[in-house]
């Protein structure tokens, strides 16, 4: 599409939105039901696309993408009427007699720019929020997952109202052309480098932005735990979630020097149970998305100060873009693997003298999208939740907070801004418009000139809620 075509498409969407069509409850429900049909009736097609793009095992692809979209649609359909209702607000003596409410209204025409690691879920869940809130929307899927992008473009055109919901495929030129247009809100999922580009483009039009980014997500592992359960959960959240290509995937482990050997042994044992002695040949392990990312990951491993620190894995299959689950012990602080988001099947372990030192270590780095701790120490749990600033936290679990629609999902600082999931998705694409209602009675002359000491005394009594003072001021006016 030429730049002029993008401008025309944006204008057409704005005309549709201005007609009021997308704001009706009936339209929103019809579009949510259409999205639900896409996920339910085309599961096989979607799973095949995900297998093509990422070699995702069917188990992972279904649970983490198809089922998650179905769940998000069902929550929105069930709760939409309640979400759309204005919220009553108690008024004060200052505006008496009056009533007030907060009315959620759609932003208008919004742009959703998705990413490649969960290309179905991370495209459609924000769109669910945008539609629930009554917006017209353009979805730009990631060109790095072309099979899924193509499938979504076809299916949304087949099921959705294309006058108000459009899909634009393509790469950097198309994304750049879209960012040149004026949007009422932009939702971007991806890395912080592109996030800054999106933010800069949005600033030209003062467009509000939600950025879902990433970061190095830490895991503190104490010694007073059920080690087998902890290790299985860490493996599931690391290698069982797209082979580590997940924004909330554990990036590095913090444990004590004394406990590290026991933890590594347990990790090695469970990894073999999950993926066998030759994990690069396992059908249960996703591939690295493409050769560029494969080379980036091998560069992290090949660094001289890191390669000698590998304690588990390290095997590579360049042809099939597979890297075995790999664990590095005490990589130097200035190494690439300790300073870049890994976003792959590599995991670092950092040892400390005291487990409490892990909190200070986390706080010395950029704020992560998620932070995790495994411990049975009540005081340590409380300290971790209190002192660690992260987009989200799990205690004795990893990544599972994403499954709860009642919890907001989003970052802080370098890991992003804004949140979504469940009602938070509706809120993300809604302006909370305050409305105050008054009649024509109760009009007090004290607010109008000519001013006098008596009027000021009365207003001070009103503002302080001093009923007796109000009466005295009125009597002495």
Short mmCIF file of C-alpha atoms in Angstrom, two decimals:
data_model
loop_
_atom_site.label_atom_id
_atom_site.label_comp_id
_atom_site.label_asym_id
_atom_site.label_seq_id
_atom_site.Cartn_x
_atom_site.Cartn_y
_atom_site.Cartn_z
CA UNK A 1 0.00 0.00 0.00
CA UNK A 2 1.23 3.48 -0.84
CA UNK A 3 1.37 6.17 1.85
CA UNK A 4 -1.74 7.79 0.38
CA UNK A 5 -3.59 4.47 0.73
CA UNK A 6 -2.82 4.33 4.45
CA UNK A 7 -4.11 7.87 4.85
CA UNK A 8 -7.28 6.99 2.97
CA UNK A 9 -7.81 3.86 5.05
CA UNK A 10 -7.41 5.86 8.26
CA UNK A 11 -9.92 8.44 7.03
CA UNK A 12 -12.41 5.71 6.11
CA UNK A 13 -12.08 4.18 9.57
CA UNK A 14 -12.58 7.57 11.15
CA UNK A 15 -15.77 8.09 9.14
CA UNK A 16 -17.09 4.70 10.26
CA UNK A 17 -16.25 5.48 13.88
CA UNK A 18 -17.88 8.92 13.62
CA UNK A 19 -21.09 7.26 12.45
CA UNK A 20 -21.42 5.71 15.92
CA UNK A 21 -21.55 2.18 14.55
CA UNK A 22 -18.71 0.76 16.66
CA UNK A 23 -19.99 2.28 19.88
CA UNK A 24 -23.14 0.16 20.06
CA UNK A 25 -23.27 -2.84 22.35
CA UNK A 26 -24.66 -4.96 19.52
CA UNK A 27 -21.74 -4.24 17.19
CA UNK A 28 -19.17 -4.96 19.87
CA UNK A 29 -20.81 -8.29 20.73
CA UNK A 30 -21.08 -9.29 17.07
CA UNK A 31 -17.37 -8.69 16.53
CA UNK A 32 -16.33 -10.52 19.69
CA UNK A 33 -18.45 -13.50 18.65
CA UNK A 34 -16.80 -13.40 15.23
CA UNK A 35 -13.36 -13.53 16.82
CA UNK A 36 -14.47 -16.42 18.99
CA UNK A 37 -15.55 -18.29 15.86
CA UNK A 38 -12.16 -17.70 14.28
CA UNK A 39 -10.39 -19.30 17.24
CA UNK A 40 -12.85 -22.18 17.64
CA UNK A 41 -13.58 -23.06 14.02
CA UNK A 42 -10.09 -22.57 12.60
CA UNK A 43 -7.98 -24.07 15.35
CA UNK A 44 -6.20 -26.49 13.00
CA UNK A 45 -5.33 -23.75 10.52
CA UNK A 46 -3.98 -21.52 13.27
CA UNK A 47 -1.93 -24.31 14.84
CA UNK A 48 -0.42 -25.17 11.45
CA UNK A 49 0.57 -21.53 10.93
CA UNK A 50 2.21 -21.42 14.37
CA UNK A 51 4.04 -24.66 13.63
CA UNK A 52 5.27 -23.18 10.35
CA UNK A 53 6.50 -19.95 11.92
CA UNK A 54 7.90 -21.18 15.24
CA UNK A 55 7.76 -24.98 15.16
CA UNK A 56 5.52 -24.64 18.21
CA UNK A 57 4.37 -27.93 19.71
CA UNK A 58 0.61 -28.27 19.38
CA UNK A 59 0.30 -28.46 23.18
CA UNK A 60 1.97 -25.06 23.64
CA UNK A 61 0.31 -23.43 20.65
CA UNK A 62 -3.16 -24.45 21.77
CA UNK A 63 -2.77 -23.52 25.45
CA UNK A 64 -0.79 -20.31 25.06
CA UNK A 65 -2.44 -18.90 21.95
CA UNK A 66 -5.75 -20.42 20.78
CA UNK A 67 -7.19 -21.21 24.22
CA UNK A 68 -5.98 -17.85 25.56
CA UNK A 69 -7.80 -15.96 22.79
CA UNK A 70 -10.96 -18.02 23.38
CA UNK A 71 -10.79 -17.24 27.09
CA UNK A 72 -10.29 -13.50 26.48
CA UNK A 73 -13.27 -13.41 24.11
CA UNK A 74 -15.52 -15.25 26.56
CA UNK A 75 -14.56 -12.97 29.45
CA UNK A 76 -15.30 -9.89 27.34
CA UNK A 77 -18.64 -11.24 26.14
CA UNK A 78 -19.70 -12.12 29.67
CA UNK A 79 -18.62 -8.85 31.28
CA UNK A 80 -19.10 -6.29 28.50
CA UNK A 81 -22.41 -4.84 29.67
CA UNK A 82 -20.98 -4.28 33.14
CA UNK A 83 -17.80 -2.75 31.76
CA UNK A 84 -19.77 -0.31 29.61
CA UNK A 85 -21.91 1.01 32.47
CA UNK A 86 -20.98 4.45 33.83
CA UNK A 87 -19.43 4.37 37.28
CA UNK A 88 -21.36 6.42 39.83
CA UNK A 89 -19.26 8.83 41.89
CA UNK A 90 -20.19 10.40 45.20
CA UNK A 91 -20.19 14.21 45.07
CA UNK A 92 -19.21 16.70 47.74
CA UNK A 93 -20.68 19.74 49.45
CA UNK A 94 -18.78 21.92 46.97
CA UNK A 95 -21.11 20.97 44.09
CA UNK A 96 -24.28 20.26 46.13
CA UNK A 97 -26.85 19.48 44.88
CA UNK A 98 -25.31 17.35 42.11
CA UNK A 99 -24.58 13.85 40.86
CA UNK A 100 -21.58 12.55 38.94
CA UNK A 101 -20.36 9.57 37.00
CA UNK A 102 -17.39 8.35 34.98
CA UNK A 103 -18.40 7.36 31.46
CA UNK A 104 -16.08 5.01 29.54
CA UNK A 105 -15.87 6.11 25.93
CA UNK A 106 -13.76 4.68 23.10
CA UNK A 107 -10.68 6.57 22.01
CA UNK A 108 -11.72 6.38 18.35
CA UNK A 109 -9.46 4.83 15.71
CA UNK A 110 -6.62 2.81 17.20
CA UNK A 111 -3.53 1.02 15.89
CA UNK A 112 -2.32 -2.32 17.26
CA UNK A 113 1.23 -3.34 16.27
CA UNK A 114 1.91 -6.93 17.23
CA UNK A 115 4.99 -9.13 17.59
CA UNK A 116 6.11 -12.56 16.40
CA UNK A 117 6.64 -14.76 19.45
CA UNK A 118 2.93 -15.27 20.20
CA UNK A 119 1.65 -13.92 16.90
CA UNK A 120 -1.97 -15.06 17.29
CA UNK A 121 -2.52 -14.17 20.95
CA UNK A 122 -0.55 -10.92 21.03
CA UNK A 123 -2.35 -9.70 17.92
CA UNK A 124 -5.90 -10.57 18.88
CA UNK A 125 -6.02 -9.96 22.62
CA UNK A 126 -5.37 -6.21 22.25
CA UNK A 127 -7.91 -6.14 19.39
CA UNK A 128 -10.44 -7.77 21.73
CA UNK A 129 -9.88 -4.89 24.14
CA UNK A 130 -10.14 -2.28 21.38
CA UNK A 131 -13.40 -3.74 20.04
CA UNK A 132 -14.87 -4.21 23.52
CA UNK A 133 -14.27 -0.53 24.17
CA UNK A 134 -16.00 0.45 20.89
CA UNK A 135 -13.07 1.51 18.75
CA UNK A 136 -12.33 1.08 15.06
CA UNK A 137 -8.99 -0.69 14.77
CA UNK A 138 -6.08 -1.44 12.45
CA UNK A 139 -3.99 -4.51 13.26
CA UNK A 140 -0.42 -4.74 12.00
CA UNK A 141 0.80 -8.33 12.62
CA UNK A 142 4.51 -9.15 12.62
CA UNK A 143 6.06 -10.01 9.29
CA UNK A 144 8.53 -12.23 11.16
CA UNK A 145 5.69 -14.76 11.61
CA UNK A 146 4.37 -14.66 8.02
CA UNK A 147 2.17 -17.77 8.09
CA UNK A 148 0.24 -16.58 11.14
CA UNK A 149 0.05 -13.03 9.78
CA UNK A 150 -1.43 -14.33 6.53
CA UNK A 151 -3.91 -16.58 8.33
CA UNK A 152 -5.15 -13.74 10.53
CA UNK A 153 -5.46 -11.37 7.58
CA UNK A 154 -7.60 -13.90 5.73
CA UNK A 155 -9.73 -14.94 8.72
CA UNK A 156 -10.42 -11.43 10.02
CA UNK A 157 -11.46 -10.34 6.53
CA UNK A 158 -13.77 -13.37 6.35
CA UNK A 159 -15.43 -12.97 9.76
CA UNK A 160 -15.05 -9.38 10.93
CA UNK A 161 -16.61 -6.07 9.87
CA UNK A 162 -13.86 -4.91 7.51
CA UNK A 163 -15.23 -1.37 7.45
CA UNK A 164 -14.10 -0.98 11.07
CA UNK A 165 -11.49 -3.71 11.62
CA UNK A 166 -8.61 -3.86 9.15
CA UNK A 167 -5.41 -5.90 8.93
CA UNK A 168 -2.31 -4.46 7.29
CA UNK A 169 0.43 -6.95 6.48
CA UNK A 170 3.99 -6.07 5.62
CA UNK A 171 7.30 -5.09 7.16
CA UNK A 172 9.12 -1.96 8.26
CA UNK A 173 7.91 0.27 5.37
CA UNK A 174 4.27 -0.54 6.13
CA UNK A 175 4.74 -0.02 9.86
CA UNK A 176 6.50 3.30 9.24
CA UNK A 177 3.71 4.44 6.92
CA UNK A 178 1.10 3.51 9.52
CA UNK A 179 2.96 5.45 12.22
CA UNK A 180 2.85 8.57 10.05
CA UNK A 181 -0.95 8.63 10.37
CA UNK A 182 -2.85 10.18 13.25
CA UNK A 183 -4.30 7.60 15.63
CA UNK A 184 -6.30 8.05 18.80
CA UNK A 185 -4.25 5.38 20.58
CA UNK A 186 -1.38 3.05 19.68
CA UNK A 187 -0.74 -0.33 21.28
CA UNK A 188 2.72 -1.78 20.58
CA UNK A 189 4.17 -5.12 21.66
CA UNK A 190 7.86 -5.74 21.01
CA UNK A 191 11.31 -4.53 22.01
CA UNK A 192 12.35 -1.27 23.61
CA UNK A 193 14.31 -0.08 20.56
CA UNK A 194 11.23 -0.10 18.33
CA UNK A 195 9.14 1.05 21.29
CA UNK A 196 11.10 4.30 21.29
CA UNK A 197 10.43 4.72 17.56
CA UNK A 198 6.70 4.20 18.15
CA UNK A 199 6.71 6.67 21.02
CA UNK A 200 8.53 9.30 18.96
CA UNK A 201 6.06 8.91 16.08
CA UNK A 202 3.09 9.13 18.46
CA UNK A 203 4.48 12.30 20.03
CA UNK A 204 3.94 14.18 16.75
CA UNK A 205 0.19 13.87 17.25
CA UNK A 206 0.21 13.65 21.08
CA UNK A 207 -1.19 10.14 20.69
CA UNK A 208 -1.36 8.07 23.90
CA UNK A 209 0.64 4.84 23.71
CA UNK A 210 0.73 1.49 25.48
CA UNK A 211 4.11 -0.22 25.21
CA UNK A 212 4.40 -3.90 26.08
CA UNK A 213 8.14 -4.48 26.06
CA UNK A 214 10.41 -6.92 27.91
CA UNK A 215 13.54 -7.07 30.01
CA UNK A 216 15.68 -9.50 31.95
CA UNK A 217 13.22 -11.30 34.22
CA UNK A 218 14.92 -12.63 37.40
CA UNK A 219 14.12 -15.66 39.56
CA UNK A 220 15.31 -15.95 43.15
CA UNK A 221 15.57 -19.59 44.25
CA UNK A 222 15.83 -20.17 48.00
CA UNK A 223 16.98 -23.48 49.50
CA UNK A 224 13.92 -24.14 51.70
CA UNK A 225 11.61 -25.24 48.86
CA UNK A 226 10.26 -28.28 47.06
CA UNK A 227 13.11 -28.28 44.54
CA UNK A 228 11.54 -30.69 42.06
CA UNK A 229 8.33 -28.66 41.76
CA UNK A 230 10.26 -25.39 41.52
CA UNK A 231 12.55 -26.72 38.79
CA UNK A 232 9.65 -28.12 36.76
CA UNK A 233 7.85 -24.78 36.93
CA UNK A 234 10.98 -22.88 35.91
CA UNK A 235 11.55 -25.23 32.96
CA UNK A 236 7.92 -24.87 31.92
CA UNK A 237 8.12 -21.07 32.07
CA UNK A 238 11.47 -20.94 30.30
CA UNK A 239 11.73 -23.68 27.66
CA UNK A 240 8.06 -24.70 27.68
CA UNK A 241 7.05 -21.18 26.67
CA UNK A 242 8.29 -20.87 23.12
CA UNK A 243 11.82 -22.00 24.01
CA UNK A 244 12.44 -18.87 26.05
CA UNK A 245 11.22 -16.51 23.34
CA UNK A 246 8.74 -14.98 25.75
CA UNK A 247 8.80 -11.51 27.32
CA UNK A 248 8.12 -12.87 30.82
CA UNK A 249 10.37 -15.91 30.49
CA UNK A 250 12.98 -16.35 33.27
CA UNK A 251 16.20 -14.69 32.11
CA UNK A 252 18.48 -15.41 35.05
CA UNK A 253 18.39 -17.34 38.33
CA UNK A 254 19.75 -16.03 41.60
CA UNK A 255 20.64 -18.58 44.25
CA UNK A 256 23.34 -19.09 46.87
CA UNK A 257 26.77 -20.51 46.12
CA UNK A 258 26.07 -23.42 48.46
CA UNK A 259 22.74 -24.31 46.86
CA UNK A 260 23.70 -23.85 43.19
CA UNK A 261 25.15 -27.38 42.63
CA UNK A 262 21.98 -29.01 43.99
CA UNK A 263 19.79 -26.73 41.87
CA UNK A 264 21.82 -27.42 38.71
CA UNK A 265 21.63 -31.19 39.26
CA UNK A 266 17.86 -31.04 39.65
CA UNK A 267 17.53 -28.78 36.60
CA UNK A 268 19.64 -31.14 34.48
CA UNK A 269 17.66 -34.19 35.61
CA UNK A 270 14.25 -32.67 34.87
CA UNK A 271 15.37 -31.24 31.52
CA UNK A 272 16.38 -34.71 30.40
CA UNK A 273 12.99 -36.06 31.47
CA UNK A 274 11.22 -33.34 29.49
CA UNK A 275 13.32 -33.19 26.31
CA UNK A 276 15.50 -36.32 26.28
CA UNK A 277 19.26 -36.73 25.97
CA UNK A 278 19.30 -34.89 22.62
CA UNK A 279 16.92 -31.98 23.13
CA UNK A 280 17.72 -30.37 19.76
CA UNK A 281 15.78 -33.27 18.23
CA UNK A 282 12.82 -32.98 20.59
CA UNK A 283 9.46 -32.21 19.00
CA UNK A 284 8.43 -30.56 22.26
CA UNK A 285 10.94 -27.73 21.95
CA UNK A 286 10.20 -24.72 19.73
CA UNK A 287 12.81 -23.51 17.28
CA UNK A 288 14.50 -20.12 17.28
CA UNK A 289 12.35 -17.87 15.08
CA UNK A 290 14.93 -17.22 12.33
CA UNK A 291 18.63 -17.31 11.46
CA UNK A 292 19.21 -13.72 12.59
CA UNK A 293 18.01 -14.48 16.11
CA UNK A 294 19.86 -17.81 16.06
CA UNK A 295 23.12 -15.98 15.32
CA UNK A 296 22.38 -13.43 18.04
CA UNK A 297 21.94 -16.20 20.60
CA UNK A 298 25.02 -18.15 19.53
CA UNK A 299 26.99 -14.92 19.79
CA UNK A 300 25.98 -14.69 23.46
CA UNK A 301 27.23 -18.25 24.00
CA UNK A 302 30.40 -17.96 21.94
CA UNK A 303 31.76 -15.04 23.93
CA UNK A 304 35.02 -16.33 25.42
CA UNK A 305 34.16 -15.32 28.97
CA UNK A 306 30.84 -17.23 28.73
CA UNK A 307 31.56 -20.41 26.75
CA UNK A 308 33.63 -21.89 29.60
CA UNK A 309 30.75 -21.27 32.04
CA UNK A 310 28.21 -23.59 30.35
CA UNK A 311 27.08 -26.27 32.81
CA UNK A 312 24.08 -27.70 30.92
CA UNK A 313 23.41 -27.99 27.19
CA UNK A 314 25.04 -25.82 24.54
CA UNK A 315 24.22 -28.10 21.59
CA UNK A 316 23.08 -26.37 18.41
CA UNK A 317 21.34 -27.37 15.19
CA UNK A 318 21.75 -24.47 12.79
CA UNK A 319 19.83 -26.17 10.00
CA UNK A 320 16.68 -26.51 12.07
CA UNK A 321 17.36 -23.39 14.19
CA UNK A 322 17.39 -25.39 17.44
CA UNK A 323 19.48 -24.69 20.54
CA UNK A 324 19.32 -27.12 23.45
CA UNK A 325 18.27 -25.78 26.85
CA UNK A 326 21.51 -24.19 27.98
CA UNK A 327 22.55 -23.05 31.46
CA UNK A 328 25.48 -20.76 32.24
CA UNK A 329 26.89 -20.47 35.77
CA UNK A 330 28.22 -17.13 37.01
CA UNK A 331 28.81 -15.41 33.69
CA UNK A 332 30.83 -12.20 34.23
CA UNK A 333 28.75 -9.11 34.90
CA UNK A 334 30.15 -7.37 31.83
CA UNK A 335 29.30 -10.22 29.44
CA UNK A 336 26.70 -9.78 26.72
CA UNK A 337 24.46 -12.47 28.19
CA UNK A 338 24.23 -10.55 31.47
CA UNK A 339 23.43 -7.23 29.79
CA UNK A 340 21.09 -8.12 26.94
CA UNK A 341 17.63 -9.63 27.14
CA UNK A 342 18.25 -13.28 26.20
CA UNK A 343 14.86 -14.06 24.61
CA UNK A 344 15.82 -17.63 23.83
CA UNK A 345 16.68 -21.04 25.34
CA UNK A 346 19.66 -19.78 27.39
CA UNK A 347 19.48 -19.32 31.16
CA UNK A 348 22.05 -17.72 33.45
CA UNK A 349 22.60 -18.58 37.10
CA UNK A 350 24.13 -15.97 39.40
CA UNK A 351 25.32 -17.04 42.82
CA UNK A 352 25.29 -14.87 45.94
CA UNK A 353 26.49 -15.41 49.51
CA UNK A 354 23.07 -14.74 51.07
CA UNK A 355 19.74 -15.19 49.33
CA UNK A 356 18.63 -11.76 50.59
CA UNK A 357 21.37 -10.24 48.40
CA UNK A 358 19.30 -11.24 45.38
CA UNK A 359 16.84 -8.41 45.95
CA UNK A 360 19.59 -5.78 45.84
CA UNK A 361 21.00 -7.40 42.72
CA UNK A 362 17.64 -7.20 40.94
CA UNK A 363 17.19 -3.58 41.99
CA UNK A 364 20.60 -2.67 40.56
CA UNK A 365 19.26 -3.40 37.06
CA UNK A 366 16.45 -2.01 34.89
CA UNK A 367 12.93 -2.81 36.11
CA UNK A 368 11.85 -6.13 34.55
CA UNK A 369 8.51 -7.08 33.04
CA UNK A 370 8.22 -9.88 35.61
CA UNK A 371 10.11 -11.05 38.69
CA UNK A 372 9.84 -14.40 40.44
CA UNK A 373 10.80 -15.95 43.75
CA UNK A 374 10.72 -19.50 45.13
CA UNK A 375 10.84 -19.59 48.91
CA UNK A 376 8.94 -20.71 51.99
CA UNK A 377 10.37 -17.85 54.04
CA UNK A 378 7.45 -15.52 54.83
CA UNK A 379 9.69 -12.54 55.58
CA UNK A 380 11.63 -12.97 52.34
CA UNK A 381 8.39 -13.17 50.33
CA UNK A 382 7.18 -9.95 51.91
CA UNK A 383 10.51 -8.20 51.30
CA UNK A 384 10.54 -9.34 47.68
CA UNK A 385 7.02 -8.08 46.96
CA UNK A 386 7.69 -4.83 48.81
CA UNK A 387 11.11 -3.97 47.43
CA UNK A 388 11.25 -5.38 43.89
CA UNK A 389 9.73 -3.09 41.25
CA UNK A 390 8.53 -5.11 38.26
CA UNK A 391 5.63 -5.26 35.84
CA UNK A 392 4.32 -8.30 37.72
CA UNK A 393 5.43 -10.79 40.37
CA UNK A 394 4.85 -14.49 41.02
CA UNK A 395 5.70 -16.22 44.28
CA UNK A 396 6.61 -19.93 43.88
CA UNK A 397 5.58 -19.79 40.22
CA UNK A 398 6.65 -18.25 36.92
CA UNK A 399 4.67 -16.64 34.05
CA UNK A 400 1.32 -17.93 35.37
CA UNK A 401 0.08 -14.48 36.40
CA UNK A 402 -0.66 -13.91 32.70
CA UNK A 403 -3.45 -16.48 32.88
CA UNK A 404 -5.47 -14.46 35.40
CA UNK A 405 -7.83 -12.01 33.68
CA UNK A 406 -8.35 -10.24 37.00
CA UNK A 407 -4.69 -9.16 37.06
CA UNK A 408 -3.34 -6.38 34.83
CA UNK A 409 -0.43 -7.30 32.59
CA UNK A 410 2.10 -4.65 31.67
CA UNK A 411 5.54 -3.25 32.34
CA UNK A 412 7.19 -0.44 34.23
CA UNK A 413 10.10 1.74 33.19
CA UNK A 414 12.22 0.02 30.54
CA UNK A 415 9.79 -2.93 30.40
CA UNK A 416 6.87 -0.84 29.18
CA UNK A 417 3.97 1.40 30.09
CA UNK A 418 0.26 0.67 30.43
CA UNK A 419 -1.46 -2.67 30.96
CA UNK A 420 -4.18 -4.95 29.61
CA UNK A 421 -5.97 -8.35 30.04
CA UNK A 422 -9.62 -8.77 31.01
CA UNK A 423 -11.25 -5.48 32.02
CA UNK A 424 -7.82 -3.87 31.90
CA UNK A 425 -7.93 -4.40 28.11
CA UNK A 426 -11.27 -2.56 27.99
CA UNK A 427 -9.83 0.19 30.16
CA UNK A 428 -6.69 0.42 27.99
CA UNK A 429 -8.79 1.48 25.00
CA UNK A 430 -11.33 3.61 26.92
CA UNK A 431 -11.16 7.23 27.97
CA UNK A 432 -12.68 7.66 31.42
CA UNK A 433 -14.83 10.73 30.86
CA UNK A 434 -15.98 12.50 34.05
CA UNK A 435 -19.51 13.95 33.92
CA UNK A 436 -21.11 16.22 36.54
CA UNK A 437 -24.90 16.74 36.57
CA UNK A 438 -26.64 19.73 38.21
CA UNK A 439 -30.07 21.29 38.08
CA UNK A 440 -30.89 24.96 38.39
CA UNK A 441 -31.65 24.94 42.09
CA UNK A 442 -29.12 25.56 44.82
CA UNK A 443 -27.36 28.36 42.97
CA UNK A 444 -25.30 30.23 45.57
CA UNK A 445 -24.44 33.87 44.99
CA UNK A 446 -21.26 33.55 47.08
CA UNK A 447 -19.41 32.21 44.02
CA UNK A 448 -20.17 35.38 42.02
CA UNK A 449 -18.93 38.99 42.25
CA UNK A 450 -19.12 41.37 43.90
CA UNK A 451 -16.97 39.52 46.43
CA UNK A 452 -17.12 40.23 50.15
CA UNK A 453 -15.60 38.93 53.41
CA UNK A 454 -18.93 37.30 54.22
CA UNK A 455 -19.01 35.42 50.93
CA UNK A 456 -15.42 34.25 51.39
CA UNK A 457 -16.19 33.08 54.92
CA UNK A 458 -19.15 31.11 53.58
CA UNK A 459 -17.06 29.50 50.80
CA UNK A 460 -14.32 28.54 53.24
CA UNK A 461 -16.91 26.84 55.45
CA UNK A 462 -18.31 24.96 52.42
CA UNK A 463 -14.87 23.80 51.29
CA UNK A 464 -13.97 22.60 54.77
CA UNK A 465 -17.33 20.84 55.24
CA UNK A 466 -18.10 22.94 58.31
CA UNK A 467 -21.90 22.81 58.50
CA UNK A 468 -22.07 25.05 61.56
CA UNK A 469 -19.73 27.53 59.89
CA UNK A 470 -21.94 27.55 56.79
CA UNK A 471 -25.01 28.37 58.89
CA UNK A 472 -23.18 31.10 60.81
CA UNK A 473 -21.88 32.61 57.58
CA UNK A 474 -25.39 32.65 56.09
CA UNK A 475 -26.87 34.25 59.22
CA UNK A 476 -24.16 36.89 59.35
CA UNK A 477 -24.06 37.63 55.63
#
